[in-house]
Amino acid sequence: MKLTISRYNPEKDKVPYDETFEIDDALIKHDTMLLDVLHLVREQDPSVGFRFSCQEGVCGSDGMNVNGKNHLSCITPISTLSQPIIIKPLPGLPIIKDLIIDMSLFYQQYQDVDPFLQTEPLDHEKEHLQSPEERAKLDGSYECILCGCCSTSCPSFWWNPDQFAGPAALLAASRFIIDSRDIKHIDRLKDLDSPTKTFRCRHIQNCTDACPKGLNPSRAIQELKSIMLKDL
Ligand code: SF4
Ligand code: SF4
Ligand code: FES
């Protein structure tokens, strides 16, 4: 099996370049994941840089672009990938080293939508109750693991990363905008009601296609726009 991996060490390389590694097919089983193969690559060359932690699709740290599509390597069966396997860092963000990117802008976009429940009065003795129907509305909007696979596959994010909020942050914003307990509904909508922050989304659905958790940021953004038109 051959893997071509994008390499870049800012201390010695002017631009990224590709390096091909060969892995013995006898080491590959039917349930081998791409991350397992990357560990084998690292046995050949310990300097190959990539992030990982949980190794089971929970932490969101091993997003990478594989054969042109963003994936989490730990839950991508190697048997589903056509060869040669071409691996690049998630697109649209600065490369720190090899497959490791600087996620600062992505996290800043998340922070900017105040991703926490705001209720009143602040009383730790009081429960903020929801009906089962109100709770059910949050399904599909709270399960995000912040892997970045969606935002870094979005053309609107690539071209206007400083203006467009990006699908992950907008999904997070929608999670609180539709929460019956949150009292900042109108403030949150007003903050996002701009031609660039939200309406730069063209619903091409790259984000939804890329999400390894099966979430649908594109639909959440569409619903967000509808709520803006109704409530503002
Ligand atoms: S649907 Fe919107 S957020 Fe998703 S990739 Fe397309 S432009 Fe980006
Ligand atoms: S919405 Fe999906 S692709 Fe985007 S950051 Fe969350 S889990 Fe990752
Ligand atoms: S290593 Fe945690 S999601 Fe892949």
PDB file of C-alpha atoms and ligand atoms in Angstrom:
ATOM      1  CA  MET A   1       0.000   0.000   0.000  1.00  0.00           C
ATOM      2  CA  LYS A   2       1.229   3.469  -0.899  1.00  0.00           C
ATOM      3  CA  LEU A   3       0.444   6.699   0.917  1.00  0.00           C
ATOM      4  CA  THR A   4       1.495  10.086  -0.359  1.00  0.00           C
ATOM      5  CA  ILE A   5       1.681  12.534   2.532  1.00  0.00           C
ATOM      6  CA  SER A   6       2.110  16.281   2.329  1.00  0.00           C
ATOM      7  CA  ARG A   7       5.228  17.283   4.247  1.00  0.00           C
ATOM      8  CA  TYR A   8       6.152  20.733   5.474  1.00  0.00           C
ATOM      9  CA  ASN A   9       8.596  21.841   8.102  1.00  0.00           C
ATOM     10  CA  PRO A  10       8.590  25.657   8.297  1.00  0.00           C
ATOM     11  CA  GLU A  11      12.107  25.583   9.728  1.00  0.00           C
ATOM     12  CA  LYS A  12      13.564  24.177   6.522  1.00  0.00           C
ATOM     13  CA  ASP A  13      10.944  24.040   3.720  1.00  0.00           C
ATOM     14  CA  LYS A  14       9.799  26.988   1.617  1.00  0.00           C
ATOM     15  CA  VAL A  15       6.654  25.171   0.432  1.00  0.00           C
ATOM     16  CA  PRO A  16       4.942  21.842   1.171  1.00  0.00           C
ATOM     17  CA  TYR A  17       6.035  18.812  -0.851  1.00  0.00           C
ATOM     18  CA  ASP A  18       4.745  15.255  -1.220  1.00  0.00           C
ATOM     19  CA  GLU A  19       6.479  12.183   0.165  1.00  0.00           C
ATOM     20  CA  THR A  20       5.362   8.628  -0.613  1.00  0.00           C
ATOM     21  CA  PHE A  21       5.542   5.812   1.932  1.00  0.00           C
ATOM     22  CA  GLU A  22       5.048   2.124   1.272  1.00  0.00           C
ATOM     23  CA  ILE A  23       3.365  -0.077   3.882  1.00  0.00           C
ATOM     24  CA  ASP A  24       3.467  -3.874   3.787  1.00  0.00           C
ATOM     25  CA  ASP A  25      -0.043  -5.090   2.815  1.00  0.00           C
ATOM     26  CA  ALA A  26       0.373  -7.989   5.253  1.00  0.00           C
ATOM     27  CA  LEU A  27       0.070  -5.467   8.101  1.00  0.00           C
ATOM     28  CA  ILE A  28      -3.351  -4.267   6.901  1.00  0.00           C
ATOM     29  CA  LYS A  29      -6.469  -6.034   8.191  1.00  0.00           C
ATOM     30  CA  HIS A  30     -10.067  -5.548   7.073  1.00  0.00           C
ATOM     31  CA  ASP A  31     -10.805  -3.245  10.044  1.00  0.00           C
ATOM     32  CA  THR A  32      -7.580  -1.219   9.903  1.00  0.00           C
ATOM     33  CA  MET A  33      -8.220   2.509  10.112  1.00  0.00           C
ATOM     34  CA  LEU A  34      -6.229   5.200   8.351  1.00  0.00           C
ATOM     35  CA  LEU A  35      -4.816   6.369  11.693  1.00  0.00           C
ATOM     36  CA  ASP A  36      -3.388   2.854  12.280  1.00  0.00           C
ATOM     37  CA  VAL A  37      -1.589   3.109   8.933  1.00  0.00           C
ATOM     38  CA  LEU A  38      -0.241   6.540   9.833  1.00  0.00           C
ATOM     39  CA  HIS A  39       1.250   5.016  12.978  1.00  0.00           C
ATOM     40  CA  LEU A  40       3.006   2.473  10.714  1.00  0.00           C
ATOM     41  CA  VAL A  41       4.293   5.366   8.592  1.00  0.00           C
ATOM     42  CA  ARG A  42       5.638   6.977  11.732  1.00  0.00           C
ATOM     43  CA  GLU A  43       7.548   3.802  12.545  1.00  0.00           C
ATOM     44  CA  GLN A  44       9.409   4.408   9.258  1.00  0.00           C
ATOM     45  CA  ASP A  45       9.792   8.148   9.820  1.00  0.00           C
ATOM     46  CA  PRO A  46       9.097   9.471  13.337  1.00  0.00           C
ATOM     47  CA  SER A  47       9.204  13.040  12.028  1.00  0.00           C
ATOM     48  CA  VAL A  48       5.834  12.759  10.198  1.00  0.00           C
ATOM     49  CA  GLY A  49       3.531  15.173  12.011  1.00  0.00           C
ATOM     50  CA  PHE A  50      -0.183  14.528  12.647  1.00  0.00           C
ATOM     51  CA  ARG A  51      -2.536  14.992  15.598  1.00  0.00           C
ATOM     52  CA  PHE A  52      -4.621  12.331  17.310  1.00  0.00           C
ATOM     53  CA  SER A  53      -5.875  11.542  20.779  1.00  0.00           C
ATOM     54  CA  CYS A  54      -8.995   9.447  21.478  1.00  0.00           C
ATOM     55  CA  GLN A  55      -8.634   7.200  18.385  1.00  0.00           C
ATOM     56  CA  GLU A  56     -12.393   6.610  18.329  1.00  0.00           C
ATOM     57  CA  GLY A  57     -14.027   9.628  16.705  1.00  0.00           C
ATOM     58  CA  VAL A  58     -14.663  11.630  19.861  1.00  0.00           C
ATOM     59  CA  CYS A  59     -11.907  14.226  20.345  1.00  0.00           C
ATOM     60  CA  GLY A  60     -11.924  15.687  16.825  1.00  0.00           C
ATOM     61  CA  SER A  61      -8.162  16.161  16.661  1.00  0.00           C
ATOM     62  CA  ASP A  62      -7.211  14.071  13.608  1.00  0.00           C
ATOM     63  CA  GLY A  63      -9.034  15.813  10.791  1.00  0.00           C
ATOM     64  CA  MET A  64      -7.156  15.611   7.478  1.00  0.00           C
ATOM     65  CA  ASN A  65      -7.840  15.770   3.759  1.00  0.00           C
ATOM     66  CA  VAL A  66      -7.747  12.294   2.234  1.00  0.00           C
ATOM     67  CA  ASN A  67      -8.115  11.777  -1.506  1.00  0.00           C
ATOM     68  CA  GLY A  68      -9.657  15.244  -1.747  1.00  0.00           C
ATOM     69  CA  LYS A  69     -12.191  14.943   1.083  1.00  0.00           C
ATOM     70  CA  ASN A  70     -11.924  15.814   4.773  1.00  0.00           C
ATOM     71  CA  HIS A  71     -11.991  12.866   7.175  1.00  0.00           C
ATOM     72  CA  LEU A  72     -11.152  11.859  10.743  1.00  0.00           C
ATOM     73  CA  SER A  73      -8.372   9.336  10.212  1.00  0.00           C
ATOM     74  CA  CYS A  74      -9.296   7.223  13.268  1.00  0.00           C
ATOM     75  CA  ILE A  75     -12.760   6.327  11.943  1.00  0.00           C
ATOM     76  CA  THR A  76     -11.871   6.071   8.256  1.00  0.00           C
ATOM     77  CA  PRO A  77     -11.481   2.378   7.299  1.00  0.00           C
ATOM     78  CA  ILE A  78      -8.522   2.005   4.987  1.00  0.00           C
ATOM     79  CA  SER A  79     -10.644  -0.405   2.902  1.00  0.00           C
ATOM     80  CA  THR A  80     -12.916   2.502   1.844  1.00  0.00           C
ATOM     81  CA  LEU A  81     -10.064   4.519   0.298  1.00  0.00           C
ATOM     82  CA  SER A  82      -8.892   4.209  -3.275  1.00  0.00           C
ATOM     83  CA  GLN A  83      -5.139   3.977  -3.828  1.00  0.00           C
ATOM     84  CA  PRO A  84      -2.746   5.664  -3.951  1.00  0.00           C
ATOM     85  CA  ILE A  85      -3.961   7.375  -0.789  1.00  0.00           C
ATOM     86  CA  ILE A  86      -3.139  11.065  -0.911  1.00  0.00           C
ATOM     87  CA  ILE A  87      -3.164  12.849   2.448  1.00  0.00           C
ATOM     88  CA  LYS A  88      -2.981  16.594   2.948  1.00  0.00           C
ATOM     89  CA  PRO A  89      -3.706  18.879   5.904  1.00  0.00           C
ATOM     90  CA  LEU A  90      -7.225  20.279   6.264  1.00  0.00           C
ATOM     91  CA  PRO A  91      -7.388  23.101   3.693  1.00  0.00           C
ATOM     92  CA  GLY A  92      -7.743  26.815   4.342  1.00  0.00           C
ATOM     93  CA  LEU A  93      -5.811  27.183   7.602  1.00  0.00           C
ATOM     94  CA  PRO A  94      -2.074  27.766   8.168  1.00  0.00           C
ATOM     95  CA  ILE A  95       0.112  24.659   8.321  1.00  0.00           C
ATOM     96  CA  ILE A  96       2.206  24.263  11.471  1.00  0.00           C
ATOM     97  CA  LYS A  97       3.920  21.067  10.340  1.00  0.00           C
ATOM     98  CA  ASP A  98       2.979  18.321   7.849  1.00  0.00           C
ATOM     99  CA  LEU A  99      -0.703  17.452   8.619  1.00  0.00           C
ATOM    100  CA  ILE A 100      -0.914  19.711  11.678  1.00  0.00           C
ATOM    101  CA  ILE A 101      -2.752  22.975  11.110  1.00  0.00           C
ATOM    102  CA  ASP A 102      -3.253  26.080  13.221  1.00  0.00           C
ATOM    103  CA  MET A 103      -6.903  25.924  14.361  1.00  0.00           C
ATOM    104  CA  SER A 104      -6.844  29.324  16.141  1.00  0.00           C
ATOM    105  CA  LEU A 105      -9.184  31.050  13.677  1.00  0.00           C
ATOM    106  CA  PHE A 106     -11.619  28.121  13.773  1.00  0.00           C
ATOM    107  CA  TYR A 107     -11.723  28.222  17.582  1.00  0.00           C
ATOM    108  CA  GLN A 108     -12.063  32.013  17.554  1.00  0.00           C
ATOM    109  CA  GLN A 109     -15.125  31.719  15.313  1.00  0.00           C
ATOM    110  CA  TYR A 110     -16.609  29.270  17.812  1.00  0.00           C
ATOM    111  CA  GLN A 111     -15.814  31.554  20.744  1.00  0.00           C
ATOM    112  CA  ASP A 112     -17.377  34.530  18.941  1.00  0.00           C
ATOM    113  CA  VAL A 113     -20.877  32.986  18.964  1.00  0.00           C
ATOM    114  CA  ASP A 114     -20.900  32.694  22.796  1.00  0.00           C
ATOM    115  CA  PRO A 115     -21.371  28.908  22.777  1.00  0.00           C
ATOM    116  CA  PHE A 116     -22.942  28.632  26.225  1.00  0.00           C
ATOM    117  CA  LEU A 117     -26.451  28.857  27.624  1.00  0.00           C
ATOM    118  CA  GLN A 118     -27.453  32.289  28.899  1.00  0.00           C
ATOM    119  CA  THR A 119     -30.361  32.284  31.339  1.00  0.00           C
ATOM    120  CA  GLU A 120     -31.843  34.627  33.901  1.00  0.00           C
ATOM    121  CA  PRO A 121     -31.897  34.934  36.823  1.00  0.00           C
ATOM    122  CA  LEU A 122     -28.655  33.174  37.689  1.00  0.00           C
ATOM    123  CA  ASP A 123     -29.914  30.886  40.420  1.00  0.00           C
ATOM    124  CA  HIS A 124     -28.079  27.626  40.984  1.00  0.00           C
ATOM    125  CA  GLU A 125     -30.993  26.318  43.047  1.00  0.00           C
ATOM    126  CA  LYS A 126     -33.394  26.693  40.131  1.00  0.00           C
ATOM    127  CA  GLU A 127     -33.792  24.232  37.299  1.00  0.00           C
ATOM    128  CA  HIS A 128     -34.361  25.580  33.809  1.00  0.00           C
ATOM    129  CA  LEU A 129     -36.856  23.060  32.570  1.00  0.00           C
ATOM    130  CA  GLN A 130     -37.639  22.068  28.984  1.00  0.00           C
ATOM    131  CA  SER A 131     -40.433  19.949  27.602  1.00  0.00           C
ATOM    132  CA  PRO A 132     -39.349  16.755  25.794  1.00  0.00           C
ATOM    133  CA  GLU A 133     -40.382  18.464  22.530  1.00  0.00           C
ATOM    134  CA  GLU A 134     -38.189  21.521  23.237  1.00  0.00           C
ATOM    135  CA  ARG A 135     -35.275  19.244  24.133  1.00  0.00           C
ATOM    136  CA  ALA A 136     -35.740  17.188  20.969  1.00  0.00           C
ATOM    137  CA  LYS A 137     -35.210  20.312  18.840  1.00  0.00           C
ATOM    138  CA  LEU A 138     -31.539  20.342  19.951  1.00  0.00           C
ATOM    139  CA  ASP A 139     -30.798  16.931  18.439  1.00  0.00           C
ATOM    140  CA  GLY A 140     -28.323  17.287  15.605  1.00  0.00           C
ATOM    141  CA  SER A 141     -26.957  20.603  16.853  1.00  0.00           C
ATOM    142  CA  TYR A 142     -25.090  19.747  20.076  1.00  0.00           C
ATOM    143  CA  GLU A 143     -23.071  16.673  19.027  1.00  0.00           C
ATOM    144  CA  CYS A 144     -20.315  18.610  17.221  1.00  0.00           C
ATOM    145  CA  ILE A 145     -16.765  17.597  18.248  1.00  0.00           C
ATOM    146  CA  LEU A 146     -15.100  20.687  16.722  1.00  0.00           C
ATOM    147  CA  CYS A 147     -12.958  18.693  14.319  1.00  0.00           C
ATOM    148  CA  GLY A 148     -13.043  21.435  11.679  1.00  0.00           C
ATOM    149  CA  CYS A 149     -13.751  19.081   8.770  1.00  0.00           C
ATOM    150  CA  CYS A 150     -16.796  21.169   7.800  1.00  0.00           C
ATOM    151  CA  SER A 151     -15.408  24.711   7.915  1.00  0.00           C
ATOM    152  CA  THR A 152     -12.190  23.723   6.147  1.00  0.00           C
ATOM    153  CA  SER A 153     -14.170  22.191   3.271  1.00  0.00           C
ATOM    154  CA  CYS A 154     -16.294  25.323   2.821  1.00  0.00           C
ATOM    155  CA  PRO A 155     -15.445  27.666  -0.098  1.00  0.00           C
ATOM    156  CA  SER A 156     -17.013  30.630   1.722  1.00  0.00           C
ATOM    157  CA  PHE A 157     -14.665  29.962   4.646  1.00  0.00           C
ATOM    158  CA  TRP A 158     -11.623  29.629   2.357  1.00  0.00           C
ATOM    159  CA  TRP A 159     -12.317  32.959   0.648  1.00  0.00           C
ATOM    160  CA  ASN A 160     -13.549  35.009   3.628  1.00  0.00           C
ATOM    161  CA  PRO A 161     -12.255  33.323   6.793  1.00  0.00           C
ATOM    162  CA  ASP A 162     -12.159  36.654   8.627  1.00  0.00           C
ATOM    163  CA  GLN A 163     -15.783  37.518   7.728  1.00  0.00           C
ATOM    164  CA  PHE A 164     -17.838  34.339   7.309  1.00  0.00           C
ATOM    165  CA  ALA A 165     -18.560  32.654  10.662  1.00  0.00           C
ATOM    166  CA  GLY A 166     -18.172  29.166   9.148  1.00  0.00           C
ATOM    167  CA  PRO A 167     -20.468  26.150   9.417  1.00  0.00           C
ATOM    168  CA  ALA A 168     -19.203  24.819  12.767  1.00  0.00           C
ATOM    169  CA  ALA A 169     -19.674  28.145  14.565  1.00  0.00           C
ATOM    170  CA  LEU A 170     -23.066  28.714  12.923  1.00  0.00           C
ATOM    171  CA  LEU A 171     -24.196  25.228  13.934  1.00  0.00           C
ATOM    172  CA  ALA A 172     -23.112  26.028  17.505  1.00  0.00           C
ATOM    173  CA  ALA A 173     -24.942  29.366  17.369  1.00  0.00           C
ATOM    174  CA  SER A 174     -28.115  27.691  16.142  1.00  0.00           C
ATOM    175  CA  ARG A 175     -27.921  25.202  19.026  1.00  0.00           C
ATOM    176  CA  PHE A 176     -28.436  28.104  21.496  1.00  0.00           C
ATOM    177  CA  ILE A 177     -30.780  30.144  19.292  1.00  0.00           C
ATOM    178  CA  ILE A 178     -33.290  27.273  19.233  1.00  0.00           C
ATOM    179  CA  ASP A 179     -32.851  26.452  22.938  1.00  0.00           C
ATOM    180  CA  SER A 180     -36.083  27.430  24.749  1.00  0.00           C
ATOM    181  CA  ARG A 181     -34.110  28.308  27.915  1.00  0.00           C
ATOM    182  CA  ASP A 182     -31.724  30.834  26.329  1.00  0.00           C
ATOM    183  CA  ILE A 183     -32.680  34.476  26.852  1.00  0.00           C
ATOM    184  CA  LYS A 184     -30.302  35.961  24.233  1.00  0.00           C
ATOM    185  CA  HIS A 185     -32.301  34.736  21.250  1.00  0.00           C
ATOM    186  CA  ILE A 186     -32.716  38.162  19.608  1.00  0.00           C
ATOM    187  CA  ASP A 187     -29.198  39.388  20.489  1.00  0.00           C
ATOM    188  CA  ARG A 188     -27.676  36.254  18.986  1.00  0.00           C
ATOM    189  CA  LEU A 189     -29.724  36.670  15.796  1.00  0.00           C
ATOM    190  CA  LYS A 190     -28.822  40.349  15.456  1.00  0.00           C
ATOM    191  CA  ASP A 191     -25.142  39.549  15.877  1.00  0.00           C
ATOM    192  CA  LEU A 192     -25.215  37.050  13.004  1.00  0.00           C
ATOM    193  CA  ASP A 193     -27.568  39.000  10.721  1.00  0.00           C
ATOM    194  CA  SER A 194     -25.016  40.247   8.207  1.00  0.00           C
ATOM    195  CA  PRO A 195     -24.321  39.579   4.524  1.00  0.00           C
ATOM    196  CA  THR A 196     -20.960  38.073   5.445  1.00  0.00           C
ATOM    197  CA  LYS A 197     -21.258  36.309   8.812  1.00  0.00           C
ATOM    198  CA  THR A 198     -24.213  34.083   7.886  1.00  0.00           C
ATOM    199  CA  PHE A 199     -25.567  34.922   4.446  1.00  0.00           C
ATOM    200  CA  ARG A 200     -22.216  34.180   2.758  1.00  0.00           C
ATOM    201  CA  CYS A 201     -23.272  30.527   3.011  1.00  0.00           C
ATOM    202  CA  ARG A 202     -24.365  29.402  -0.459  1.00  0.00           C
ATOM    203  CA  HIS A 203     -25.634  25.971   0.658  1.00  0.00           C
ATOM    204  CA  ILE A 204     -23.247  23.992  -1.505  1.00  0.00           C
ATOM    205  CA  GLN A 205     -23.286  21.458   1.365  1.00  0.00           C
ATOM    206  CA  ASN A 206     -19.587  20.585   1.359  1.00  0.00           C
ATOM    207  CA  CYS A 207     -19.786  20.975   5.149  1.00  0.00           C
ATOM    208  CA  THR A 208     -22.578  18.438   5.532  1.00  0.00           C
ATOM    209  CA  ASP A 209     -20.840  16.033   3.176  1.00  0.00           C
ATOM    210  CA  ALA A 210     -17.616  16.276   5.219  1.00  0.00           C
ATOM    211  CA  CYS A 211     -19.023  15.996   8.754  1.00  0.00           C
ATOM    212  CA  PRO A 212     -17.797  12.692  10.264  1.00  0.00           C
ATOM    213  CA  LYS A 213     -20.519  12.857  12.931  1.00  0.00           C
ATOM    214  CA  GLY A 214     -23.316  12.937  10.355  1.00  0.00           C
ATOM    215  CA  LEU A 215     -24.426  16.460  11.304  1.00  0.00           C
ATOM    216  CA  ASN A 216     -25.966  18.892   8.850  1.00  0.00           C
ATOM    217  CA  PRO A 217     -24.523  22.409   9.304  1.00  0.00           C
ATOM    218  CA  SER A 218     -25.930  23.529   5.955  1.00  0.00           C
ATOM    219  CA  ARG A 219     -29.501  22.775   7.054  1.00  0.00           C
ATOM    220  CA  ALA A 220     -28.856  24.465  10.426  1.00  0.00           C
ATOM    221  CA  ILE A 221     -27.693  27.613   8.605  1.00  0.00           C
ATOM    222  CA  GLN A 222     -30.763  27.502   6.364  1.00  0.00           C
ATOM    223  CA  GLU A 223     -32.983  27.287   9.460  1.00  0.00           C
ATOM    224  CA  LEU A 224     -30.990  30.094  11.092  1.00  0.00           C
ATOM    225  CA  LYS A 225     -31.715  32.346   8.106  1.00  0.00           C
ATOM    226  CA  SER A 226     -35.421  31.488   8.317  1.00  0.00           C
ATOM    227  CA  ILE A 227     -35.509  32.327  12.048  1.00  0.00           C
ATOM    228  CA  MET A 228     -33.806  35.668  11.299  1.00  0.00           C
ATOM    229  CA  LEU A 229     -36.424  36.527   8.687  1.00  0.00           C
ATOM    230  CA  LYS A 230     -39.215  35.584  11.097  1.00  0.00           C
ATOM    231  CA  ASP A 231     -37.959  37.042  14.399  1.00  0.00           C
ATOM    232  CA  LEU A 232     -35.974  40.176  13.474  1.00  0.00           C
TER     233      LEU A 232
HETATM  234  S1  SF4 B   1     -23.394  24.908   2.841  1.00  0.00           S
HETATM  235 FE1  SF4 B   1     -22.659  26.928   3.493  1.00  0.00          FE
HETATM  236  S2  SF4 B   1     -21.353  26.520   5.247  1.00  0.00           S
HETATM  237 FE2  SF4 B   1     -21.659  24.545   4.180  1.00  0.00          FE
HETATM  238  S3  SF4 B   1     -19.910  24.363   2.787  1.00  0.00           S
HETATM  239 FE3  SF4 B   1     -21.547  25.355   1.651  1.00  0.00          FE
HETATM  240  S4  SF4 B   1     -21.229  27.573   1.875  1.00  0.00           S
HETATM  241 FE4  SF4 B   1     -20.020  26.514   3.468  1.00  0.00          FE
HETATM  242  S1  SF4 B   2     -20.137  20.053  12.483  1.00  0.00           S
HETATM  243 FE1  SF4 B   2     -19.225  18.053  12.086  1.00  0.00          FE
HETATM  244  S2  SF4 B   2     -17.473  18.507  10.715  1.00  0.00           S
HETATM  245 FE2  SF4 B   2     -18.068  20.422  11.664  1.00  0.00          FE
HETATM  246  S3  SF4 B   2     -16.708  20.634  13.401  1.00  0.00           S
HETATM  247 FE3  SF4 B   2     -18.638  19.679  14.122  1.00  0.00          FE
HETATM  248  S4  SF4 B   2     -18.284  17.483  14.028  1.00  0.00           S
HETATM  249 FE4  SF4 B   2     -16.669  18.458  12.812  1.00  0.00          FE
HETATM  250  S1  FES B   3      -8.273  10.689  17.355  1.00  0.00           S
HETATM  251 FE1  FES B   3      -9.980  11.597  18.367  1.00  0.00          FE
HETATM  252  S2  FES B   3     -11.429  11.851  16.780  1.00  0.00           S
HETATM  253 FE2  FES B   3      -9.825  10.766  15.832  1.00  0.00          FE
END
